[in-house]
XYZ file of C-alpha atoms in Angstrom:
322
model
C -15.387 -11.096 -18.336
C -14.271 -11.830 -14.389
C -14.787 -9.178 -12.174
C -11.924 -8.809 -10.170
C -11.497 -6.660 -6.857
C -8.083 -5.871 -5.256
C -7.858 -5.950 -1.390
C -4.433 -4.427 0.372
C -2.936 -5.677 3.513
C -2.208 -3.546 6.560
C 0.376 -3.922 9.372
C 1.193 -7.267 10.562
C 1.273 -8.982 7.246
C 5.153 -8.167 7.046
C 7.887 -10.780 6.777
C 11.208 -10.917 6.474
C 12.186 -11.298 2.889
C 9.171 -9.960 1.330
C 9.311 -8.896 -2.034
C 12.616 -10.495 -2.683
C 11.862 -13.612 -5.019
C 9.438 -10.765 -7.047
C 12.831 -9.172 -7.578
C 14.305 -11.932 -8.571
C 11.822 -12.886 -10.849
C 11.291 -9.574 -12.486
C 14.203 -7.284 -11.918
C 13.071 -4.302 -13.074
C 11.068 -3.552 -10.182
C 14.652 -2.616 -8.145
C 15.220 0.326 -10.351
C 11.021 1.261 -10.787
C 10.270 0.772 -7.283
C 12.967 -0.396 -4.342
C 15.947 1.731 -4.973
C 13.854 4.643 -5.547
C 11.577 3.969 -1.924
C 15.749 4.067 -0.699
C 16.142 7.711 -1.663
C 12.930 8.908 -1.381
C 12.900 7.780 2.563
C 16.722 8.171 3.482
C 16.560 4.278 4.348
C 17.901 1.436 3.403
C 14.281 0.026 2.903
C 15.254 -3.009 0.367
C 17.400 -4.442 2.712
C 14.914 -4.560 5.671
C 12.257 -5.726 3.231
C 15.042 -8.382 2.123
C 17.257 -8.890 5.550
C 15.442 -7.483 8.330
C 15.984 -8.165 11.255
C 12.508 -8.603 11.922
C 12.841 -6.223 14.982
C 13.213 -3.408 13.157
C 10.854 -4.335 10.370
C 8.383 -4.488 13.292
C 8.719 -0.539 14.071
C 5.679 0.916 12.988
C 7.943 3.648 10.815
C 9.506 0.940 9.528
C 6.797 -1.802 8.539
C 4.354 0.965 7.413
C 6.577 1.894 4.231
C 7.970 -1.527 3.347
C 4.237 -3.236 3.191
C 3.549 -0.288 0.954
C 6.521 -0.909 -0.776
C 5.641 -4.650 -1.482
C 2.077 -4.399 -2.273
C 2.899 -1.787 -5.005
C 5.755 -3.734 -6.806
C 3.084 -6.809 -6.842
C 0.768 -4.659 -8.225
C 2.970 -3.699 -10.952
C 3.244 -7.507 -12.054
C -0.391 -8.177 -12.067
C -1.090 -4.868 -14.002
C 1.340 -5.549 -16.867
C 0.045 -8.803 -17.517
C -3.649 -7.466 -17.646
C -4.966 -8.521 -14.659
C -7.614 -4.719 -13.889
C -9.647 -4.752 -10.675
C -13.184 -3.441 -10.934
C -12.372 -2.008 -7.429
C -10.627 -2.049 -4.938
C -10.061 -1.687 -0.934
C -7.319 -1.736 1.525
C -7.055 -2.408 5.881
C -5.739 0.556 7.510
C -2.592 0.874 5.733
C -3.550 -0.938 2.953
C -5.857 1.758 1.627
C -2.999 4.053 0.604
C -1.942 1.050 -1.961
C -5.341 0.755 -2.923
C -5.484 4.419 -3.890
C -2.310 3.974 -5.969
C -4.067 1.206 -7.510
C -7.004 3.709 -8.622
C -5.109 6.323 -9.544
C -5.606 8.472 -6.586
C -2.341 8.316 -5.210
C 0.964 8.550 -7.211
C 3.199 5.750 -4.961
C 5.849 8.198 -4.425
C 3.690 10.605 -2.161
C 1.820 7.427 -0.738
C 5.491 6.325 0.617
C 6.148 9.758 2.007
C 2.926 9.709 3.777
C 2.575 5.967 5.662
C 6.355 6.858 6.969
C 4.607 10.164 8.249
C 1.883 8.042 9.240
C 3.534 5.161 10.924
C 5.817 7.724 12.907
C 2.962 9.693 14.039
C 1.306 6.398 15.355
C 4.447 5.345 16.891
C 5.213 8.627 18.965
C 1.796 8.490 20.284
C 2.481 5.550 22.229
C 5.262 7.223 23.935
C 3.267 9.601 25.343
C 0.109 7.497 26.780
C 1.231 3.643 26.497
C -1.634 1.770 25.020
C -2.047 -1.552 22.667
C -4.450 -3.401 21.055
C -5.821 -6.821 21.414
C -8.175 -9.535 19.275
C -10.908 -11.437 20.695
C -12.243 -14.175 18.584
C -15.174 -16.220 19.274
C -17.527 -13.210 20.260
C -19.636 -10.910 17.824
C -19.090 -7.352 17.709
C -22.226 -6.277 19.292
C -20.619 -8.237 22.438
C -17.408 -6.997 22.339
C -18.699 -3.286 22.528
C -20.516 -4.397 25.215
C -17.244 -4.937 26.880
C -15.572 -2.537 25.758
C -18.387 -0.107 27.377
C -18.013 -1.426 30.812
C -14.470 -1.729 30.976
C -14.246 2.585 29.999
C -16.776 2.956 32.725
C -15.284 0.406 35.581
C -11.554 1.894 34.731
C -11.874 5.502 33.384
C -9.420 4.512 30.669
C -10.087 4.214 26.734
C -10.606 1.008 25.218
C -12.582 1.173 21.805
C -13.106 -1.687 18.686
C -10.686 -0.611 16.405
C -10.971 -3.611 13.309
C -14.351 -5.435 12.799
C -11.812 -8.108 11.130
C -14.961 -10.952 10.348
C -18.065 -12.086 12.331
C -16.294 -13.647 15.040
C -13.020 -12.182 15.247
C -12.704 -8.359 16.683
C -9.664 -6.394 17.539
C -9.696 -3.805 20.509
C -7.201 -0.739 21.035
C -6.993 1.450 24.218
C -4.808 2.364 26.842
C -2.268 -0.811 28.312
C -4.180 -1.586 31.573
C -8.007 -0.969 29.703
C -7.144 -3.680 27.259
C -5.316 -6.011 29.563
C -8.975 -5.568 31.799
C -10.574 -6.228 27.990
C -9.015 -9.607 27.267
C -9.994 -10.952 30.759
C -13.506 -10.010 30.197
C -13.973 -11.085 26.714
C -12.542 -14.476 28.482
C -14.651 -14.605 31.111
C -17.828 -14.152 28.465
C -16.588 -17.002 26.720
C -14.043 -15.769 23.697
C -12.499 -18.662 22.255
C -9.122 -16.507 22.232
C -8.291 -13.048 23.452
C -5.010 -11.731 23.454
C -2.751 -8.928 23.038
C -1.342 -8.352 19.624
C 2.614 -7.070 19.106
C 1.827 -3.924 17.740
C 3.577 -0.446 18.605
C 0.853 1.604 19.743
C -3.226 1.688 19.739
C -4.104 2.240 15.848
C -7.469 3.308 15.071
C -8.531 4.371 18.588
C -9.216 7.983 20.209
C -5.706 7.955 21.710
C -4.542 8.652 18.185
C -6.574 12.155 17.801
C -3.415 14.333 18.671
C -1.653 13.851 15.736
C -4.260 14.028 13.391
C -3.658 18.280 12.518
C 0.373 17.458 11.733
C -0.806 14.465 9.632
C -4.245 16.428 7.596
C -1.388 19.198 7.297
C 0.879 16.525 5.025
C -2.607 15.074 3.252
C -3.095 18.412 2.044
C -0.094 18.875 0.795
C -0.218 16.342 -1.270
C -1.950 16.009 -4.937
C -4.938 13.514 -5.105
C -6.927 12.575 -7.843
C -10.747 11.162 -8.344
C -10.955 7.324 -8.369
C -10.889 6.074 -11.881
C -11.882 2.714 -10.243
C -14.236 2.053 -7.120
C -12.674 2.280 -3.843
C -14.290 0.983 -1.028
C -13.367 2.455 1.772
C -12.688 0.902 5.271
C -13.555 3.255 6.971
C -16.994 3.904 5.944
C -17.652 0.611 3.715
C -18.783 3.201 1.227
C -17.127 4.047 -2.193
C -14.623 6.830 -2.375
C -15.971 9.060 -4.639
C -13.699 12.216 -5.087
C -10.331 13.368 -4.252
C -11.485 15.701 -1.433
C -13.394 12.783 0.220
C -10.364 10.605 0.231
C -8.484 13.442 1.951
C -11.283 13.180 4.727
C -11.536 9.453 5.386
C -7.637 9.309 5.398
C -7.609 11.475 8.244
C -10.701 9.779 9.973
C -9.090 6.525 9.521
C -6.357 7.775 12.131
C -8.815 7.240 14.849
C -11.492 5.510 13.242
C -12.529 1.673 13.093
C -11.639 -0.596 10.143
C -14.932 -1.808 9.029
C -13.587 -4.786 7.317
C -16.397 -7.049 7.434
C -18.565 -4.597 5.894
C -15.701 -3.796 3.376
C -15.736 -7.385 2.158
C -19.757 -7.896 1.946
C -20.220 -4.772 0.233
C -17.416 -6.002 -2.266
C -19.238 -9.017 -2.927
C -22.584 -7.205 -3.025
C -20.893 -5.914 -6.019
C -20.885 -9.055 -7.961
C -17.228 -9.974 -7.757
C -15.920 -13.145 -9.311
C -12.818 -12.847 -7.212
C -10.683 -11.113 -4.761
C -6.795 -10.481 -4.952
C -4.976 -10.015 -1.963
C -1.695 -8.014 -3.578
C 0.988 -7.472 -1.368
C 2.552 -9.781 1.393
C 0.639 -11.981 3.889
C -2.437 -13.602 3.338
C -4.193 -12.952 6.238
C -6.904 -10.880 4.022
C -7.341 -13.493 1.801
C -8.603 -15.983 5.060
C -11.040 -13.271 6.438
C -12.158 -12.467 3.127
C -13.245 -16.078 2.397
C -14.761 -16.430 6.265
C -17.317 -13.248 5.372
C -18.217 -14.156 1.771
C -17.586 -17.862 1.488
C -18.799 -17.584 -2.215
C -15.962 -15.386 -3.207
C -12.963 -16.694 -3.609
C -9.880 -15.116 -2.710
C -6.024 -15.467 -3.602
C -3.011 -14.628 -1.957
C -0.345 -13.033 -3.584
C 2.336 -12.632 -0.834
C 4.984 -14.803 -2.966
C 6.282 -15.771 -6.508
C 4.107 -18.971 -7.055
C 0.961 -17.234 -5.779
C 1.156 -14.617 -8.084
C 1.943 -16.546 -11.032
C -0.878 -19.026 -9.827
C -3.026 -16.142 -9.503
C -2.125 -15.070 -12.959
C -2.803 -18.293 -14.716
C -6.247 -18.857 -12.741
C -7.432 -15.188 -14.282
C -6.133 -16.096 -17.845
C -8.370 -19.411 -17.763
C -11.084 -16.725 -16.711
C -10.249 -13.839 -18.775
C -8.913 -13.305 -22.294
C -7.276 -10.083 -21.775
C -5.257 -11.309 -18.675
C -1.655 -13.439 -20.152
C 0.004 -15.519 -17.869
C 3.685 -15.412 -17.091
């Protein structure tokens, strides 16, 4: 039987009309999923996902609910036609649909809390301006480097915030720290360093002050133990009860996204493949860059998921294709 392991995107991975030809393919999903997300968040969520305009599908508020949104509905189609991941894992945002995918998480209070999430994240560049940046061409170790003597030459924070692969690292910090970043990760040879159009700096120590409001929401809400593996990003460690989840949520606020641990330790595993379910497929190209004998699949349209679905049938009895 194929192993299979389900990875989750995280911000950026949006698009305009994402999710729409799943709709149209399976129309259930409107009434299980989309017009639900609509009344549960007070927003016309479907449309954006369908319409945009991509402006306001970039707001973090915005984008954090509607990838959520996406990844779950694709999950839903890969599910009912027996495609089960041995584990799973998620980037940043990603690991609240990977929690829904183990059972942690019912998708309903997962919605409720990456809108509290992304407007948390949001506000907190309105009170210290920051942003984040990605450097490829350098390895980590380097890029701390950097990242050290630009905090000490400036006073300002600048931290790693994703270890995305082996040569490609993204930074977060306050605006003038980073912009200092980028022309010292140039000057020590990056092949590319640039700032990224994000709305504030995720998964840096600017983030800390709204970690109480958002541990308040986590622990209002009802979490389960994994009933699959869930790697977490944070630590590259399974997830191994419902109180630890709780934890690394909040940690992953301010914490780095170990990514390229994420994806070794998933292959460590012995996993025949990785599914990237939800929109984008930027996952799916890091994923192959740290474990080259892995191979990974997109899912972030119609024919990719059906192509997805009729590779695993070849592969595994119990999956049917469309």
């Amino acid at each position: 039987m194929t192993t299979t392991a389900f990875v989750f995107p995280g911000q950026g991975s949006q698009r305009v009309g994402m999710g729409r030809d799943l709709v149209t393919r399976w129309p259930d999903l409107l009434d299980t999923y989309y017009r639900p997300a609509d009344e549960i968040l007070g927003l016309p969520l479907t449309e954006l996902c369908r319409q945009g305009p991509a402006e306001t599908l970039a707001d973090t508020a915005i984008t954090q609910p509607a990838i959520l949104l996406t990844s779950v509905a694709t999950l839903d189609v890969l599910t009912r036609h027996g495609i089960r991941p041995a584990l799973v894992a998620g980037h940043s945002l990603g690991e609240y649909a990977a929690l829904v995918a183990a059972g942690v998480l019912d998708w309903r209070d997962a919605l409720r809390l990456v809108r509290l999430r992304g407007r948390l994240m949001a506000a907190v560049n309105e009170r210290v301006p920051g942003r984040m940046a990605a450097v490829m061409g350098l390895d980590l170790r380097t890029v701390e480097g950097l990242c050290a003597a630009v905090r000490e030459s400036s006073g300002q924070v600048v931290e790693v915030a994703n270890d995305n692969e082996f040569a490609q690292t993204v930074v977060s910090g306050q605006a003038e720290a980073v912009d200092e970043l980028i022309t010292s990760a140039r000057a020590a040879g990056a092949a590319r360093a640039l700032a990224l159009k994000v709305g504030a700096p995720f998964h840096s120590s600017l983030m800390a002050p709204v970690e109480e409001e958002f541990t308040e929401a986590l622990l209002r809400t009802e979490f389960r133990d994994p009933a699959v593996p869930v790697i977490s990003a944070v630590t590259a460690a399974p997830l191994t009860s419902a109180g630890e989840v709780v934890d690394t949520l909040r940690r992953q606020l301010t914490g780095r996204v170990r990514w390229t641990e994420t994806v070794t330790r998933i292959a460590d595993e012995g996993t025949d493949r990785i599914v990237e379910v939800g929109p984008g497929k930027v996952l799916s190209g890091l994923c192959r860059r740290i474990a080259p004998d892995v191979p990974a699949h997109p899912t972030h349209d119609v024919s990719h998921v059906v192509s997805a679905l009729e590779l695993l049938a070849t592969a595994d009895d119990t999956v049917h294709a469309v």
